[in-house]
Amino acid sequence: MVAKKVCIVGSGNFGCAMAKIIARNTARHADFETGVTMWMFEEMVEHKGIEKKLSEVFNETHENVKYLPGVELPSNIKAEPDLKKAVEAADIYIWVLPHQFVPKIVSSMGPIKPGAVSVSLIKGGLELEGGKLGLCSDLLRKLLGHSVSVLMGANVANEMATDQFCEATLGCREIEHQAMLLKLFNCLTFHVQAVDDIAAVELCGALKNVVALGAGFCDGLDFGGNTKAAIIRIGLAEMMDFIRFFFPEAKDATFFESCGVADLITTCFGGRNRKCAEAFIRGKGAKTWTDVEKELLNGQKLQGTLTAEELWPVMKQHDLFGRLPLFTMIYQIAFEGKAADCIVKLPANTRTLCKHVTGKQRGERCRKHVRNNSPVLLLLGLLFVAGRAAGYCHAVKLTAPAFSALGGRPALRCSLTA
C-alpha cells in the first residue's frame, strides 16, 4: 500500500494543536508519509527581537510563536506559506481555519489529486440553498469533488497541545475511510469515536458556540452555576431541536458523543466564545464584538457571533423563533441591543431532551430506552457516578475536556439493563 500524504490547511491555535497529534500518528503508522505539510498564512512576527516571517520561525523552532507559544511541535511538520505547494499531491486534507475563508482558499489551491479525501474541523458556515440547510462540509464537498468527513469534540487547543486527555467524534459515512482516519487522529490522549451521522456531528460543533455566548452573558452578569446549567440544558435541547428540524434522521446517541454534550460543556466553561461574551457584557456597550475579538484573541476569530448571524435568516425563513427562544434571545442581546439580563427571561420552558409523548407511549418509550441503553437515561442514571469522576478530575487538576469526557462516553459504556 502506498503511504498517504497529509496536508493540514490552517495553522492557528487549534490547527497547530491538532497537527501535533496528527504528526505523531503519521510517524508511527506505515499508512501515511511521515512528513506533514501545514499551510501557514504568512505574517510577520517579532522573535528574539528580530522581525521575521512566521513560517520561517516555525520551521526553525517547531513552535508557532504567535498562536501556540511555548509548545514545541514534532519535527516532521513543515510550514509552507505557498498554498499550491502545501496542498500539492496530498491524499488527505485536514481543514482547520475560519469557515469564511473556505471558498477563497479552495479557489487558490490548484488541481486536487484524484482519490483524495478531506476532514473538516471547521465549526460554522451555515447557509440556506433553496430552503435546505447547507453545511460547511457540503460546501467543501461541492468545491473539492471528493469525500469530506468531519471531526468535532470537546477540544480546547492549549490543553490538547499539552497532551491532556480528551475525546472527539469523527463523522464519516464511508466505512472504507473510517479505519484510516481513526489511525490518523486516535491516540492515547485523544480518543476518537467514529459515527456516520455527519450533519449532527457538524451542527453540534457549530451551534454549541452560540450557546456559549449565552453562558458568557451569564458570567458577565455574575450569575451563578445554577443559571449557567439551565442555559446549557436549554441550549442542548434547542441544538437537538434545530438539528432534527433539518435532519430528522439525526441519532439520539450522537448528541451524547464528545461532539455534543461534552463539547457544549467545555465551550460554556472554557473557550473563546464564552470569554468574549463575558467581556462584551462587562463592557456595558462600550466595546463592539470586533473590539473584544482584537483585545482578547490575538488574531484568532470568534465563531459564535458569526454562527448566530448565519442562524438568524435560517430561523426567520422557517419561523423558528418561538421554537428556539434561547437562540433568539442570544442574537437579540448580541446584535440588537436587548438587555443582557433578558437571557433569563425566556418563555416558560416545557422543553425536554426527549420527544414529546404522553401516557402509555411515554412509559413504553422509557422502557425501550432503558433496554437499549439510551444515552439520555444513562446520563441521568449515572449522574452520581459522573459527579464523583468530576471530583477526581479536579483533585488531579484535569481540565474541561477531560471532565466532559468522563461525563460522556466512558459513562455510556457502563451496562444498564431493564
Tab-separated table of C-alpha atoms in Angstrom:
chain	number	residue	atom	x	y	z
A	1	MET	CA	0.000	0.000	0.000
A	2	VAL	CA	1.267	3.465	-0.930
A	3	ALA	CA	1.692	5.737	2.090
A	4	LYS	CA	-0.689	8.700	2.053
A	5	LYS	CA	0.439	12.305	2.193
A	6	VAL	CA	-1.283	14.546	4.743
A	7	CYS	CA	-1.764	18.289	4.430
A	8	ILE	CA	-3.204	20.496	7.172
A	9	VAL	CA	-4.924	23.575	5.756
A	10	GLY	CA	-4.655	26.100	8.573
A	11	SER	CA	-2.097	26.793	11.282
A	12	GLY	CA	-3.762	28.700	14.078
A	13	ASN	CA	-4.070	27.737	17.732
A	14	PHE	CA	-6.306	24.706	17.146
A	15	GLY	CA	-4.661	23.773	13.860
A	16	CYS	CA	-1.235	23.505	15.492
A	17	ALA	CA	-2.595	21.523	18.439
A	18	MET	CA	-4.190	19.064	16.011
A	19	ALA	CA	-1.024	18.985	13.903
A	20	LYS	CA	0.900	17.718	16.935
A	21	ILE	CA	-1.443	14.719	17.245
A	22	ILE	CA	-1.500	14.021	13.504
A	23	ALA	CA	2.280	14.235	13.064
A	24	ARG	CA	2.885	11.778	15.878
A	25	ASN	CA	0.472	9.340	14.251
A	26	THR	CA	1.939	9.678	10.757
A	27	ALA	CA	5.337	8.887	12.264
A	28	ARG	CA	4.126	5.648	13.828
A	29	HIS	CA	1.764	4.299	11.130
A	30	ALA	CA	3.046	2.997	7.801
A	31	ASP	CA	-0.251	4.019	6.183
A	32	PHE	CA	0.996	7.626	5.999
A	33	GLU	CA	4.050	9.516	4.830
A	34	THR	CA	5.900	10.625	7.954
A	35	GLY	CA	6.187	14.249	6.903
A	36	VAL	CA	3.153	16.507	7.360
A	37	THR	CA	2.777	19.767	5.441
A	38	MET	CA	0.902	22.589	7.159
A	39	TRP	CA	-0.241	25.557	5.113
A	40	MET	CA	0.581	28.666	7.124
A	41	PHE	CA	-0.785	32.091	6.308
A	42	GLU	CA	2.292	34.274	6.131
A	43	GLU	CA	2.648	37.167	8.556
A	44	MET	CA	5.491	38.982	10.228
A	45	VAL	CA	6.242	38.340	13.906
A	46	GLU	CA	8.881	39.537	16.290
A	47	HIS	CA	11.070	36.684	17.539
A	48	LYS	CA	14.004	37.299	19.877
A	49	GLY	CA	13.938	40.968	18.977
A	50	ILE	CA	14.034	40.364	15.216
A	51	GLU	CA	11.082	40.698	12.829
A	52	LYS	CA	10.784	37.518	10.782
A	53	LYS	CA	8.250	35.543	8.763
A	54	LEU	CA	6.086	33.302	10.938
A	55	SER	CA	6.688	30.266	8.695
A	56	GLU	CA	10.462	30.719	8.921
A	57	VAL	CA	10.337	30.931	12.711
A	58	PHE	CA	8.167	27.803	12.818
A	59	ASN	CA	10.459	25.760	10.585
A	60	GLU	CA	13.471	26.810	12.672
A	61	THR	CA	11.937	26.284	16.120
A	62	HIS	CA	8.926	23.962	15.525
A	63	GLU	CA	6.856	26.445	17.539
A	64	ASN	CA	4.035	28.712	16.413
A	65	VAL	CA	5.218	31.671	18.442
A	66	LYS	CA	2.084	33.711	17.733
A	67	TYR	CA	-0.819	31.283	18.042
A	68	LEU	CA	0.533	28.441	20.211
A	69	PRO	CA	3.567	29.863	22.029
A	70	GLY	CA	5.548	27.657	24.378
A	71	VAL	CA	4.595	24.369	22.693
A	72	GLU	CA	7.141	22.527	20.574
A	73	LEU	CA	5.557	20.570	17.724
A	74	PRO	CA	7.034	17.428	16.132
A	75	SER	CA	9.941	17.934	13.754
A	76	ASN	CA	8.138	16.115	10.910
A	77	ILE	CA	5.777	19.087	10.430
A	78	LYS	CA	6.826	21.619	7.805
A	79	ALA	CA	5.122	25.007	7.473
A	80	GLU	CA	4.541	26.064	3.873
A	81	PRO	CA	3.188	29.570	3.162
A	82	ASP	CA	2.694	28.862	-0.565
A	83	LEU	CA	-0.786	27.320	-0.698
A	84	LYS	CA	-0.309	25.498	-4.010
A	85	LYS	CA	2.939	23.944	-2.835
A	86	ALA	CA	1.410	22.981	0.516
A	87	VAL	CA	-1.555	21.082	-0.948
A	88	GLU	CA	0.241	19.576	-3.945
A	89	ALA	CA	-0.206	15.794	-4.283
A	90	ALA	CA	-1.876	15.461	-0.866
A	91	ASP	CA	-4.080	12.424	-0.259
A	92	ILE	CA	-5.726	13.707	2.922
A	93	TYR	CA	-6.631	17.335	3.607
A	94	ILE	CA	-7.333	18.437	7.172
A	95	TRP	CA	-9.330	21.694	7.144
A	96	VAL	CA	-8.912	23.821	10.239
A	97	LEU	CA	-9.478	27.513	9.535
A	98	PRO	CA	-12.361	30.009	9.874
A	99	HIS	CA	-15.211	28.975	7.601
A	100	GLN	CA	-15.487	32.361	5.900
A	101	PHE	CA	-12.129	31.763	4.187
A	102	VAL	CA	-13.011	28.389	2.621
A	103	PRO	CA	-14.183	29.500	-0.866
A	104	LYS	CA	-11.156	31.738	-1.444
A	105	ILE	CA	-8.697	29.092	-0.216
A	106	VAL	CA	-10.165	26.309	-2.370
A	107	SER	CA	-10.214	28.519	-5.464
A	108	SER	CA	-6.488	29.220	-4.967
A	109	MET	CA	-5.362	25.620	-4.427
A	110	GLY	CA	-4.914	24.365	-7.955
A	111	PRO	CA	-5.580	20.745	-9.051
A	112	ILE	CA	-6.734	18.204	-6.465
A	113	LYS	CA	-5.261	14.713	-6.575
A	114	PRO	CA	-7.818	12.106	-7.726
A	115	GLY	CA	-8.947	9.894	-4.845
A	116	ALA	CA	-8.069	12.452	-2.170
A	117	VAL	CA	-10.317	12.877	0.875
A	118	SER	CA	-10.863	15.684	3.361
A	119	VAL	CA	-11.710	16.012	7.032
A	120	SER	CA	-13.253	19.293	8.157
A	121	LEU	CA	-12.632	20.560	11.685
A	122	ILE	CA	-14.426	23.807	10.792
A	123	LYS	CA	-17.218	24.903	13.109
A	124	GLY	CA	-19.795	27.091	11.395
A	125	GLY	CA	-20.523	28.062	7.814
A	126	LEU	CA	-24.283	27.512	7.633
A	127	GLU	CA	-26.336	28.736	4.690
A	128	LEU	CA	-29.698	28.180	3.050
A	129	GLU	CA	-29.885	26.898	-0.501
A	130	GLY	CA	-33.388	26.531	-1.874
A	131	GLY	CA	-34.797	26.169	1.641
A	132	LYS	CA	-32.308	23.423	2.513
A	133	LEU	CA	-29.688	23.969	5.191
A	134	GLY	CA	-26.181	23.749	3.763
A	135	LEU	CA	-23.175	22.876	5.942
A	136	CYS	CA	-19.518	23.778	5.548
A	137	SER	CA	-18.740	20.141	4.744
A	138	ASP	CA	-21.332	20.325	1.947
A	139	LEU	CA	-19.545	23.368	0.541
A	140	LEU	CA	-16.181	21.612	0.703
A	141	ARG	CA	-17.667	18.505	-0.908
A	142	LYS	CA	-19.071	20.630	-3.725
A	143	LEU	CA	-15.894	22.638	-4.296
A	144	LEU	CA	-13.422	19.757	-3.971
A	145	GLY	CA	-15.451	16.994	-5.610
A	146	HIS	CA	-14.440	14.322	-3.114
A	147	SER	CA	-15.417	12.732	0.206
A	148	VAL	CA	-15.499	15.074	3.213
A	149	SER	CA	-15.778	13.793	6.790
A	150	VAL	CA	-15.922	15.951	9.936
A	151	LEU	CA	-14.183	15.865	13.319
A	152	MET	CA	-15.699	17.684	16.304
A	153	GLY	CA	-15.358	17.380	20.068
A	154	ALA	CA	-14.584	18.865	23.458
A	155	ASN	CA	-11.145	20.048	22.447
A	156	VAL	CA	-9.562	23.183	23.896
A	157	ALA	CA	-6.394	23.704	21.852
A	158	ASN	CA	-3.992	24.683	24.640
A	159	GLU	CA	-4.964	21.613	26.657
A	160	MET	CA	-4.687	19.282	23.655
A	161	ALA	CA	-1.237	20.700	22.937
A	162	THR	CA	-0.051	19.735	26.417
A	163	ASP	CA	-1.343	16.162	25.991
A	164	GLN	CA	-4.273	16.396	28.401
A	165	PHE	CA	-6.798	13.628	27.818
A	166	CYS	CA	-9.820	14.438	25.673
A	167	GLU	CA	-12.103	12.918	23.054
A	168	ALA	CA	-13.518	13.735	19.632
A	169	THR	CA	-16.158	12.410	17.261
A	170	LEU	CA	-15.423	11.526	13.650
A	171	GLY	CA	-18.434	11.868	11.360
A	172	CYS	CA	-17.689	9.647	8.366
A	173	ARG	CA	-20.151	7.868	6.060
A	174	GLU	CA	-17.651	5.803	4.094
A	175	ILE	CA	-16.721	2.701	6.074
A	176	GLU	CA	-13.604	2.237	3.936
A	177	HIS	CA	-12.263	5.606	5.162
A	178	GLN	CA	-13.092	5.244	8.848
A	179	ALA	CA	-10.241	2.921	9.817
A	180	MET	CA	-7.650	5.055	8.024
A	181	LEU	CA	-8.894	8.312	9.564
A	182	LEU	CA	-9.064	6.811	13.031
A	183	LYS	CA	-5.391	5.867	12.689
A	184	LEU	CA	-4.628	9.451	11.725
A	185	PHE	CA	-6.357	11.015	14.738
A	186	ASN	CA	-6.739	8.485	17.552
A	187	CYS	CA	-4.033	8.164	20.211
A	188	LEU	CA	-3.612	7.562	23.926
A	189	THR	CA	-4.550	11.118	24.939
A	190	PHE	CA	-7.020	11.809	22.108
A	191	HIS	CA	-9.728	9.172	21.830
A	192	VAL	CA	-11.827	9.291	18.658
A	193	GLN	CA	-15.156	7.561	18.096
A	194	ALA	CA	-16.491	7.191	14.526
A	195	VAL	CA	-20.177	7.631	13.672
A	196	ASP	CA	-21.949	8.049	10.330
A	197	ASP	CA	-24.155	10.960	11.473
A	198	ILE	CA	-22.190	13.746	9.731
A	199	ALA	CA	-24.821	16.501	9.855
A	200	ALA	CA	-25.490	16.113	13.589
A	201	VAL	CA	-21.764	15.958	14.418
A	202	GLU	CA	-21.017	19.093	12.400
A	203	LEU	CA	-24.017	21.101	13.564
A	204	CYS	CA	-23.294	20.313	17.208
A	205	GLY	CA	-19.837	21.780	16.643
A	206	ALA	CA	-21.319	24.975	15.216
A	207	LEU	CA	-24.354	25.505	17.447
A	208	LYS	CA	-22.570	24.998	20.755
A	209	ASN	CA	-20.652	28.220	20.077
A	210	VAL	CA	-23.943	30.134	20.079
A	211	VAL	CA	-24.961	28.583	23.396
A	212	ALA	CA	-21.511	29.516	24.749
A	213	LEU	CA	-22.331	33.165	24.063
A	214	GLY	CA	-25.317	32.767	26.383
A	215	ALA	CA	-23.078	31.172	29.015
A	216	GLY	CA	-20.686	34.098	28.670
A	217	PHE	CA	-23.550	36.558	29.117
A	218	CYS	CA	-24.357	34.783	32.393
A	219	ASP	CA	-20.749	35.148	33.535
A	220	GLY	CA	-20.714	38.813	32.553
A	221	LEU	CA	-23.779	39.342	34.739
A	222	ASP	CA	-22.181	37.371	37.623
A	223	PHE	CA	-24.925	34.773	37.605
A	224	GLY	CA	-24.116	31.517	39.354
A	225	GLY	CA	-23.768	27.877	38.421
A	226	ASN	CA	-27.480	27.112	38.570
A	227	THR	CA	-28.236	29.713	35.910
A	228	LYS	CA	-25.443	28.618	33.619
A	229	ALA	CA	-26.518	24.983	33.988
A	230	ALA	CA	-30.041	25.969	32.939
A	231	ILE	CA	-28.720	27.830	29.892
A	232	ILE	CA	-26.608	24.822	28.912
A	233	ARG	CA	-29.570	22.439	29.293
A	234	ILE	CA	-31.936	24.655	27.298
A	235	GLY	CA	-29.193	25.197	24.753
A	236	LEU	CA	-28.684	21.465	24.270
A	237	ALA	CA	-32.424	20.993	23.808
A	238	GLU	CA	-32.545	23.746	21.193
A	239	MET	CA	-29.494	22.346	19.406
A	240	MET	CA	-31.241	18.990	19.172
A	241	ASP	CA	-34.492	20.620	18.038
A	242	PHE	CA	-32.784	22.694	15.331
A	243	ILE	CA	-30.778	19.742	14.016
A	244	ARG	CA	-33.796	17.429	13.932
A	245	PHE	CA	-35.868	20.080	12.139
A	246	PHE	CA	-33.495	19.958	9.161
A	247	PHE	CA	-32.112	16.446	9.639
A	248	PRO	CA	-34.830	14.286	11.230
A	249	GLU	CA	-32.635	11.223	10.760
A	250	ALA	CA	-30.137	12.540	13.343
A	251	LYS	CA	-29.480	9.942	16.035
A	252	ASP	CA	-30.024	10.454	19.769
A	253	ALA	CA	-26.667	8.890	20.592
A	254	THR	CA	-24.744	11.477	18.572
A	255	PHE	CA	-25.749	14.267	20.960
A	256	PHE	CA	-24.069	12.382	23.795
A	257	GLU	CA	-20.809	11.824	21.964
A	258	SER	CA	-17.907	14.209	22.502
A	259	CYS	CA	-19.178	16.427	19.664
A	260	GLY	CA	-22.431	17.049	21.540
A	261	VAL	CA	-22.897	17.440	25.276
A	262	ALA	CA	-19.186	17.184	26.085
A	263	ASP	CA	-18.172	19.917	23.638
A	264	LEU	CA	-21.055	22.072	24.868
A	265	ILE	CA	-19.898	21.753	28.488
A	266	THR	CA	-16.289	22.562	27.642
A	267	THR	CA	-17.167	25.553	25.477
A	268	CYS	CA	-19.553	27.032	28.035
A	269	PHE	CA	-16.897	26.871	30.765
A	270	GLY	CA	-13.737	27.403	28.780
A	271	GLY	CA	-13.498	28.511	25.113
A	272	ARG	CA	-13.055	31.841	23.405
A	273	ASN	CA	-16.775	32.398	22.709
A	274	ARG	CA	-17.672	32.317	26.393
A	275	LYS	CA	-14.716	34.546	27.284
A	276	CYS	CA	-15.544	37.151	24.649
A	277	ALA	CA	-19.253	37.146	25.503
A	278	GLU	CA	-18.428	37.832	29.150
A	279	ALA	CA	-16.161	40.735	28.131
A	280	PHE	CA	-18.846	42.084	25.796
A	281	ILE	CA	-21.359	42.261	28.657
A	282	ARG	CA	-18.871	43.708	31.140
A	283	GLY	CA	-18.088	46.407	28.588
A	284	LYS	CA	-21.670	47.682	29.001
A	285	GLY	CA	-21.959	48.719	25.365
A	286	ALA	CA	-18.591	50.493	25.169
A	287	LYS	CA	-16.975	47.687	23.122
A	288	THR	CA	-18.088	46.116	19.879
A	289	TRP	CA	-17.566	42.433	19.106
A	290	THR	CA	-14.685	43.476	16.860
A	291	ASP	CA	-13.093	45.367	19.751
A	292	VAL	CA	-13.403	42.371	22.059
A	293	GLU	CA	-12.022	39.998	19.428
A	294	LYS	CA	-8.960	42.181	18.833
A	295	GLU	CA	-8.371	42.643	22.556
A	296	LEU	CA	-8.659	39.011	23.635
A	297	LEU	CA	-7.963	36.675	20.721
A	298	ASN	CA	-4.534	37.686	19.410
A	299	GLY	CA	-5.559	37.434	15.758
A	300	GLN	CA	-7.883	34.441	16.155
A	301	LYS	CA	-11.507	34.649	15.000
A	302	LEU	CA	-14.681	34.477	17.068
A	303	GLN	CA	-17.063	31.866	15.637
A	304	GLY	CA	-20.118	32.084	17.908
A	305	THR	CA	-21.177	35.521	16.695
A	306	LEU	CA	-20.745	34.554	13.035
A	307	THR	CA	-22.806	31.407	13.526
A	308	ALA	CA	-25.527	33.369	15.348
A	309	GLU	CA	-25.707	35.746	12.378
A	310	GLU	CA	-25.921	32.803	9.986
A	311	LEU	CA	-28.678	31.201	12.043
A	312	TRP	CA	-30.876	34.287	12.117
A	313	PRO	CA	-32.100	34.261	8.470
A	314	VAL	CA	-32.495	30.475	8.648
A	315	MET	CA	-34.687	30.779	11.744
A	316	LYS	CA	-36.619	33.638	10.167
A	317	GLN	CA	-37.352	31.813	6.926
A	318	HIS	CA	-38.541	28.704	8.746
A	319	ASP	CA	-40.391	30.554	11.542
A	320	LEU	CA	-38.280	29.038	14.322
A	321	PHE	CA	-38.111	31.995	16.731
A	322	GLY	CA	-40.851	30.649	19.004
A	323	ARG	CA	-39.396	27.172	18.857
A	324	LEU	CA	-35.843	28.344	19.727
A	325	PRO	CA	-36.269	31.117	22.322
A	326	LEU	CA	-32.710	30.890	23.688
A	327	PHE	CA	-31.075	31.174	20.273
A	328	THR	CA	-33.415	34.079	19.526
A	329	MET	CA	-32.549	35.863	22.768
A	330	ILE	CA	-28.805	35.379	22.327
A	331	TYR	CA	-28.945	37.011	18.898
A	332	GLN	CA	-31.040	39.927	20.165
A	333	ILE	CA	-28.638	40.596	23.061
A	334	ALA	CA	-25.594	40.281	20.816
A	335	PHE	CA	-26.799	42.365	17.879
A	336	GLU	CA	-30.000	44.251	18.665
A	337	GLY	CA	-29.139	45.857	21.987
A	338	LYS	CA	-31.526	43.829	24.108
A	339	ALA	CA	-30.730	43.953	27.834
A	340	ALA	CA	-28.336	41.173	28.819
A	341	ASP	CA	-30.417	40.051	31.798
A	342	CYS	CA	-33.138	39.003	29.331
A	343	ILE	CA	-31.098	35.825	28.943
A	344	VAL	CA	-33.027	34.512	31.964
A	345	LYS	CA	-36.393	35.920	30.870
A	346	LEU	CA	-37.254	33.228	28.404
A	347	PRO	CA	-40.819	31.956	27.910
A	348	ALA	CA	-41.989	29.319	30.365
A	349	ASN	CA	-39.933	26.314	29.369
A	350	THR	CA	-41.534	22.907	28.915
A	351	ARG	CA	-38.786	21.675	26.616
A	352	THR	CA	-37.166	18.338	27.386
A	353	LEU	CA	-34.350	16.370	25.799
A	354	CYS	CA	-36.832	13.682	24.729
A	355	LYS	CA	-39.550	13.932	22.117
A	356	HIS	CA	-42.970	14.940	23.440
A	357	VAL	CA	-45.053	11.861	24.226
A	358	THR	CA	-47.610	11.155	26.906
A	359	GLY	CA	-49.171	8.381	28.936
A	360	LYS	CA	-48.729	4.848	27.748
A	361	GLN	CA	-46.455	5.937	24.867
A	362	ARG	CA	-44.081	7.650	27.301
A	363	GLY	CA	-43.930	4.604	29.571
A	364	GLU	CA	-43.223	2.265	26.687
A	365	ARG	CA	-40.615	4.620	25.235
A	366	CYS	CA	-38.845	4.874	28.588
A	367	ARG	CA	-38.751	1.087	28.945
A	368	LYS	CA	-37.435	0.798	25.395
A	369	HIS	CA	-34.756	3.429	26.038
A	370	VAL	CA	-33.590	1.631	29.182
A	371	ARG	CA	-33.407	-1.673	27.336
A	372	ASN	CA	-31.370	-0.007	24.563
A	373	ASN	CA	-29.044	1.845	26.963
A	374	SER	CA	-30.368	5.219	25.749
A	375	PRO	CA	-27.711	7.901	26.337
A	376	VAL	CA	-30.334	10.241	27.802
A	377	LEU	CA	-31.359	7.858	30.567
A	378	LEU	CA	-27.838	6.619	31.088
A	379	LEU	CA	-26.662	10.179	31.620
A	380	LEU	CA	-29.342	10.693	34.257
A	381	GLY	CA	-28.857	7.328	35.897
A	382	LEU	CA	-25.100	7.746	36.142
A	383	LEU	CA	-25.160	11.371	37.290
A	384	PHE	CA	-23.873	10.484	40.761
A	385	VAL	CA	-21.006	8.443	39.344
A	386	ALA	CA	-20.128	11.236	36.871
A	387	GLY	CA	-20.127	13.735	39.719
A	388	ARG	CA	-17.648	11.595	41.628
A	389	ALA	CA	-15.474	11.294	38.497
A	390	ALA	CA	-15.568	15.065	38.010
A	391	GLY	CA	-14.362	15.473	41.578
A	392	TYR	CA	-11.427	13.207	40.817
A	393	CYS	CA	-10.636	15.344	37.745
A	394	HIS	CA	-10.469	18.462	39.875
A	395	ALA	CA	-8.379	16.707	42.520
A	396	VAL	CA	-5.695	15.810	39.977
A	397	LYS	CA	-6.106	19.118	38.107
A	398	LEU	CA	-7.620	17.686	34.923
A	399	THR	CA	-9.359	20.309	32.818
A	400	ALA	CA	-12.630	20.837	30.969
A	401	PRO	CA	-12.178	18.395	28.052
A	402	ALA	CA	-11.141	15.592	30.406
A	403	PHE	CA	-14.022	16.476	32.722
A	404	SER	CA	-16.538	16.408	29.887
A	405	ALA	CA	-15.084	13.152	28.536
A	406	LEU	CA	-15.568	11.446	31.900
A	407	GLY	CA	-19.146	12.709	31.908
A	408	GLY	CA	-19.691	11.416	28.407
A	409	ARG	CA	-18.565	8.311	26.531
A	410	PRO	CA	-16.975	6.326	29.369
A	411	ALA	CA	-20.231	6.644	31.283
A	412	LEU	CA	-22.160	5.455	28.240
A	413	ARG	CA	-20.087	2.292	28.156
A	414	CYS	CA	-21.453	1.219	31.537
A	415	SER	CA	-24.098	-1.506	31.370
A	416	LEU	CA	-27.673	-0.796	32.357
A	417	THR	CA	-30.480	-3.269	31.738
A	418	ALA	CA	-34.184	-3.154	32.402
